[in-house]
């Protein structure tokens, strides 16, 4: 069987889902027999080498770079899978969409984070605005709001077991039909 | 009039006493019908529609529909399962349900139904992400309406068990929400020992008792141990074993 090409990325996530991938333990030896990693933090490749069969997305989109990366993944992957609550429904970053009550929510968010919070130490009173920083979006978007996602694996993070079961199902070309015992939203 | 009503749920013969609803009879027979707004000890309200079944081909809420002789009830069919899954999905999308940081995670009935009904495919509904208030004014109780699904269990418990009317509905349609009988929770006569704020009345993490967050470790929480519905279905296995 030809090895499937897999790519993974973390957008507005915490890399917890990538860490959880390591929880498949010794099955990782099985995995490298079945797949080849293309662009991924696992091998530190920053660009695609070839078209991929499966792309795993961790995290939603909170800045413009996330959107560009996600679109690149959609163009380069046959099947795109949202991994973890952040990719599925925005996760913790999405809290900023709902908790900001003013007419200028982005400004309020940045001022709360860098100026007004009781534990902030910021003597220059600056909000980071370097041209090298990706522009932050007006709100956090889920992956499915930006591109078409084919599957999703919930969890914060999804356990190693559910990731393994999902990978095996995807490699066999079956739609991921996971038992309800392994589904967790937290 | 006979004292026993015989009808069928998914082809299985079930008996009910006069006045019992389909849900009561199904529970006693060990058939689980998912529900959110209905809970043991409170009058049924029939508002969440998660318990939707087909009675002789027409949809009805199993928690309010009385059992009648000879009725044919469809419960666990593909159509009904899809309908329930969509209702639960819409509830998830309508509020701000952040399971990873919610105290109720693991004992939340909405989450447990999400597991049972298998919400695994990318969604067709948009996330509404409403701006809703958190009322932390009371020293012992917190009200986080971001997580409210407007099941009305706290309202009925406060009215019928505590005789206090602390909670009530405000507004209509998409703007309907649960409000308190006062400027905020601290200015009502709610007490932490009231039935309405007891764990198990609020199916989600909207009514939270302070200083009790995350009291059960992951893996030992209510629905970690017994996924929702298994207690009722276990009843069937036990009864079957005895026969």
XYZ file of C-alpha atoms in Angstrom:
429
model
C 0.000 0.000 0.000
C 1.281 3.436 -0.922
C 1.998 5.556 2.110
C -0.560 8.291 2.712
C 0.783 11.811 3.065
C -0.339 13.618 6.204
C 0.139 17.241 7.155
C -0.763 18.906 10.434
C -0.820 22.479 11.705
C -1.686 24.386 14.853
C -3.525 27.684 14.252
C -5.162 29.463 17.215
C -4.560 26.460 19.443
C -2.229 25.487 22.263
C -0.470 22.503 20.618
C -2.289 20.281 23.101
C -3.857 18.281 20.286
C -0.404 17.685 18.777
C 0.801 16.595 22.206
C -2.179 14.258 22.385
C -1.075 12.669 19.116
C 2.007 11.482 21.022
C -0.356 9.712 23.435
C -0.859 6.998 20.823
C 2.390 5.719 22.386
C 4.019 2.753 20.616
C 1.361 2.832 17.922
C 3.392 5.705 16.479
C 5.733 3.010 15.071
C 2.707 1.554 13.289
C 1.758 5.041 12.113
C 5.090 5.828 10.448
C 4.776 2.579 8.483
C 1.407 3.736 7.126
C 1.913 7.463 6.596
C 4.505 10.000 5.625
C 4.446 13.385 7.291
C 4.497 16.381 4.991
C 4.203 19.919 6.385
C 3.858 19.540 10.152
C 5.308 20.777 13.446
C 6.240 17.122 14.046
C 9.051 17.315 11.470
C 9.259 21.136 11.434
C 8.542 21.405 7.705
C 7.184 24.893 6.983
C 6.078 24.323 3.369
C 4.234 21.605 1.498
C 6.459 19.227 -0.481
C 3.637 17.495 -2.326
C -0.119 17.178 -2.344
C -1.395 15.536 0.840
C -4.133 13.013 1.430
C -5.131 14.173 4.892
C -4.653 17.466 6.734
C -5.238 17.807 10.457
C -6.075 21.304 11.705
C -5.721 22.244 15.348
C -7.189 25.575 16.459
C -9.469 28.140 14.872
C -8.579 31.400 13.112
C -7.776 34.459 15.235
C -5.424 36.309 12.866
C -4.911 36.724 9.127
C -1.981 34.311 9.042
C -4.250 31.551 10.398
C -6.687 32.204 7.535
C -3.932 32.097 4.876
C -2.500 28.881 6.351
C -5.908 27.222 6.564
C -6.678 28.117 2.938
C -3.312 26.712 1.867
C -4.147 23.486 3.691
C -7.520 23.305 1.985
C -5.879 23.693 -1.423
C -3.197 21.094 -0.663
C -5.137 18.384 1.159
C -7.798 16.019 -0.154
C -9.410 15.547 3.241
C -9.325 18.173 5.949
C -10.040 17.231 9.568
C -10.726 19.702 12.383
C -9.026 18.336 15.508
C -10.070 19.542 18.954
C -12.632 22.009 20.257
C -10.732 25.102 19.057
C -10.881 23.963 15.434
C -14.420 22.643 15.798
C -16.142 25.520 17.590
C -13.453 28.074 18.403
C -12.607 26.737 21.854
C -11.266 29.091 24.492
C -10.094 31.826 22.063
C -13.713 32.207 20.912
C -14.613 33.580 24.341
C -13.522 36.970 23.118
C -16.410 36.977 20.616
C -19.030 36.808 23.311
C -17.639 38.517 26.379
C -16.843 41.866 24.843
C -19.850 44.125 25.258
C -18.785 47.385 23.604
C -19.186 48.735 20.060
C -15.431 48.370 19.515
C -14.840 44.834 20.779
C -11.354 44.334 19.319
C -10.002 47.501 20.951
C -11.630 46.522 24.225
C -10.069 43.059 23.978
C -6.547 44.438 23.364
C -6.881 47.103 26.057
C -8.069 44.538 28.563
C -5.208 42.210 27.675
C -2.378 44.781 27.584
C -3.496 47.848 29.588
C -6.441 47.534 31.959
C -6.220 44.099 33.503
C -5.261 44.214 37.199
C -2.189 42.021 36.774
C -0.720 43.717 33.690
C 2.796 45.178 33.975
C 3.197 47.443 30.967
C 5.175 50.618 31.805
C 5.260 51.892 28.198
C 1.482 51.508 27.903
C 1.846 50.134 24.384
C -0.340 47.613 22.609
C 1.921 45.374 20.447
C 1.700 46.647 16.873
C 4.835 45.474 15.099
C 4.523 44.986 11.304
C 5.921 41.483 11.782
C 2.898 40.494 13.869
C -0.017 39.022 11.918
C -3.084 41.248 12.011
C -5.615 40.086 14.552
C -9.120 39.431 13.187
C -12.277 41.180 14.367
C -13.342 37.938 15.998
C -12.288 34.296 16.214
C -13.604 32.115 13.392
C -14.051 28.360 13.444
C -12.327 26.423 10.650
C -15.667 25.520 9.085
C -16.523 29.243 8.788
C -13.402 29.822 6.652
C -13.085 26.699 4.475
C -15.021 23.477 3.975
C -14.041 20.914 6.595
C -14.650 17.235 5.883
C -14.524 15.733 9.372
C -14.107 16.822 12.943
C -12.704 15.139 16.035
C -13.974 16.808 19.224
C -12.114 16.945 22.528
C -9.880 19.231 24.529
C -7.651 17.566 23.593
C -8.990 14.481 21.800
C -7.450 11.462 23.506
C -4.691 9.488 21.824
C -7.161 6.628 21.412
C -9.760 8.645 19.536
C -7.049 10.188 17.333
C -5.692 6.729 16.536
C -9.148 5.342 15.768
C -9.912 8.340 13.564
C -6.597 8.036 11.685
C -7.142 4.308 11.108
C -10.684 4.983 9.843
C -9.444 7.734 7.526
C -6.574 5.614 6.165
C -9.046 2.862 5.372
C -11.209 5.385 3.556
C -14.144 4.856 5.881
C -15.994 7.876 7.206
C -14.973 8.145 10.836
C -17.682 6.297 12.695
C -16.469 6.580 16.264
C -18.177 4.950 19.258
C -19.873 7.385 21.635
C -17.710 6.205 24.577
C -14.609 7.888 23.156
C -16.283 11.212 22.269
C -15.413 13.952 24.735
C -15.940 17.681 24.383
C -13.550 18.512 27.212
C -61.837 1.067 31.372
C -58.977 -1.283 31.964
C -56.244 -0.400 34.389
C -53.432 -1.302 32.056
C -52.711 0.427 28.765
C -50.764 -1.650 26.290
C -48.923 0.079 23.448
C -45.789 -0.452 21.410
C -42.450 1.409 21.360
C -40.314 0.349 18.372
C -42.256 -2.915 18.221
C -41.750 -3.742 21.918
C -44.921 -4.080 23.931
C -45.022 -1.649 26.875
C -47.627 -1.294 29.582
C -48.673 1.926 31.273
C -51.108 2.983 33.969
C -53.843 5.468 33.054
C -52.484 9.031 33.263
C -48.893 8.022 32.611
C -47.031 9.634 29.753
C -45.113 7.742 27.082
C -41.896 8.779 28.856
C -43.032 7.374 32.247
C -43.980 4.062 30.687
C -40.763 3.882 28.661
C -38.636 4.597 31.753
C -40.335 1.799 33.667
C -39.849 -0.555 30.741
C -36.148 0.325 30.559
C -36.372 2.174 27.245
C -34.465 5.438 27.325
C -35.991 8.425 25.568
C -33.535 11.370 25.590
C -34.811 14.469 27.381
C -33.566 17.816 28.663
C -36.468 19.871 30.030
C -38.028 16.921 31.845
C -36.642 15.669 35.139
C -37.958 13.366 37.820
C -39.975 15.242 40.459
C -41.072 18.149 38.281
C -44.135 18.551 36.099
C -43.323 17.938 32.438
C -43.212 21.013 30.255
C -42.594 19.637 26.756
C -40.504 22.575 25.589
C -37.096 21.203 24.593
C -38.505 18.647 22.106
C -35.480 16.375 22.531
C -37.898 13.614 23.592
C -39.740 13.888 20.283
C -41.181 10.536 19.208
C -43.587 9.547 16.448
C -46.982 8.468 17.728
C -49.011 6.727 15.007
C -46.907 8.622 12.455
C -47.215 12.082 14.039
C -44.521 13.740 16.119
C -45.202 14.384 19.807
C -43.226 15.108 22.964
C -42.961 11.838 24.895
C -42.807 13.684 28.245
C -46.268 15.249 27.837
C -48.107 12.829 25.528
C -50.290 10.460 27.599
C -50.034 6.792 26.795
C -53.079 5.431 24.986
C -54.070 1.847 24.186
C -52.730 0.472 20.931
C -50.596 3.459 19.987
C -47.520 2.755 17.882
C -44.526 4.805 19.045
C -41.294 5.212 17.061
C -38.387 6.123 19.326
C -35.000 4.879 18.135
C -35.356 5.316 14.370
C -32.930 7.093 12.031
C -35.370 9.940 11.416
C -35.995 10.566 15.122
C -32.293 10.243 15.988
C -31.410 12.826 13.326
C -34.144 15.130 14.577
C -32.874 14.921 18.169
C -29.272 15.384 17.112
C -30.223 18.543 15.232
C -32.118 19.913 18.239
C -29.135 19.292 20.527
C -26.785 20.815 17.951
C -28.910 23.925 17.694
C -28.835 24.274 21.479
C -25.037 24.077 21.357
C -24.891 26.713 18.619
C -27.396 29.052 20.208
C -25.552 29.671 23.472
C -21.888 29.849 24.442
C -21.152 26.264 25.436
C -17.426 26.065 26.145
C -17.085 22.535 27.470
C -13.298 22.717 28.047
C -13.665 25.397 30.743
C -17.137 24.656 32.157
C -17.611 23.450 35.748
C -20.543 21.309 34.655
C -18.525 19.349 32.105
C -18.962 15.648 32.792
C -22.286 16.132 34.586
C -23.913 18.275 31.894
C -26.923 16.644 30.289
C -26.593 18.670 27.095
C -22.995 17.482 26.693
C -23.939 13.907 27.570
C -26.670 13.934 24.916
C -24.131 15.299 22.451
C -22.034 12.216 23.180
C -24.955 9.817 23.010
C -26.359 11.224 19.785
C -22.874 11.423 18.274
C -22.175 14.988 17.147
C -19.136 14.221 14.995
C -19.661 15.769 11.601
C -18.906 19.414 10.813
C -21.946 21.546 11.480
C -24.366 23.135 9.115
C -25.509 25.740 11.632
C -23.709 29.009 12.431
C -22.540 29.715 15.966
C -24.641 32.627 17.248
C -22.185 33.575 20.028
C -24.688 35.761 21.868
C -23.663 38.370 24.425
C -25.290 37.211 27.659
C -24.753 38.359 31.232
C -23.167 36.522 34.163
C -24.805 37.222 37.529
C -22.271 36.584 40.304
C -23.907 38.911 42.831
C -25.057 36.175 45.214
C -22.457 34.983 47.749
C -23.179 31.260 47.169
C -24.755 30.951 43.728
C -23.720 32.077 40.276
C -25.882 32.423 37.191
C -24.022 32.127 33.867
C -26.749 32.581 31.267
C -24.283 31.902 28.432
C -24.912 28.233 29.165
C -28.685 28.444 29.647
C -30.832 26.267 27.360
C -34.123 27.675 28.754
C -35.396 24.258 29.808
C -37.287 25.916 32.678
C -36.337 23.294 35.258
C -35.146 25.934 37.753
C -38.362 27.882 37.165
C -40.585 24.888 37.904
C -38.475 23.763 40.855
C -38.580 27.235 42.379
C -42.313 27.548 41.837
C -43.537 24.067 42.782
C -40.912 22.784 45.234
C -39.575 25.936 46.915
C -42.788 28.026 46.480
C -40.626 31.064 45.829
C -40.821 32.062 42.148
C -37.171 33.124 42.080
C -36.736 32.299 38.382
C -38.940 33.089 35.415
C -38.907 33.555 31.658
C -38.271 36.980 30.158
C -38.923 37.861 26.518
C -40.169 35.759 23.659
C -38.802 33.749 20.736
C -35.055 33.952 20.216
C -34.904 36.653 22.936
C -36.440 34.392 25.566
C -34.202 33.969 28.568
C -34.335 33.037 32.217
C -34.398 35.980 34.587
C -34.583 36.378 38.352
C -37.290 37.939 40.501
C -35.261 41.006 41.477
C -32.530 43.306 40.267
C -30.023 40.483 40.488
C -29.674 37.118 42.202
C -28.465 38.651 45.481
C -31.686 40.650 45.788
C -33.965 37.624 45.525
C -34.837 35.308 48.409
C -32.977 32.377 46.839
C -30.990 30.212 49.245
C -28.196 27.799 48.417
C -30.254 24.917 49.894
C -33.218 25.558 47.571
C -34.276 22.800 45.212
C -34.058 25.200 42.273
C -30.305 25.687 42.622
C -29.455 22.121 43.640
C -27.118 20.242 41.303
C -29.233 18.088 39.009
C -31.951 20.671 38.466
C -29.970 22.811 36.028
C -29.019 20.306 33.292
C -26.137 22.499 32.131
C -23.682 24.803 33.933
C -25.946 27.849 34.128
C -26.740 27.685 37.850
C -23.476 27.025 39.664
C -22.897 26.765 43.405
C -19.825 28.776 44.253
C -16.699 27.202 45.770
C -17.751 23.791 44.425
C -16.246 23.961 40.944
C -14.687 20.840 39.454
C -15.389 18.815 42.612
C -15.342 15.461 40.799
C -12.083 14.511 39.079
C -12.141 13.710 35.366
C -13.057 10.065 34.898
C -15.253 9.967 38.027
C -17.840 12.530 37.008
C -21.508 11.601 36.705
C -21.601 10.830 32.976
C -18.007 9.548 32.846
C -19.138 6.656 35.045
C -22.632 6.147 33.627
C -23.231 7.687 30.188
C -26.649 9.329 30.004
C -29.532 6.889 29.636
C -27.614 3.826 30.804
C -29.261 3.897 34.241
C -32.664 3.483 32.639
C -31.404 0.883 30.173
C -29.610 -1.017 32.960
C -33.005 -1.326 34.635
C -34.160 -3.259 31.552
C -31.139 -5.578 31.659
C -31.716 -6.296 35.361
C -35.408 -6.997 34.782
C -34.579 -9.200 31.784
C -32.059 -11.088 33.898
C -34.640 -11.776 36.607
C -37.128 -13.176 34.116
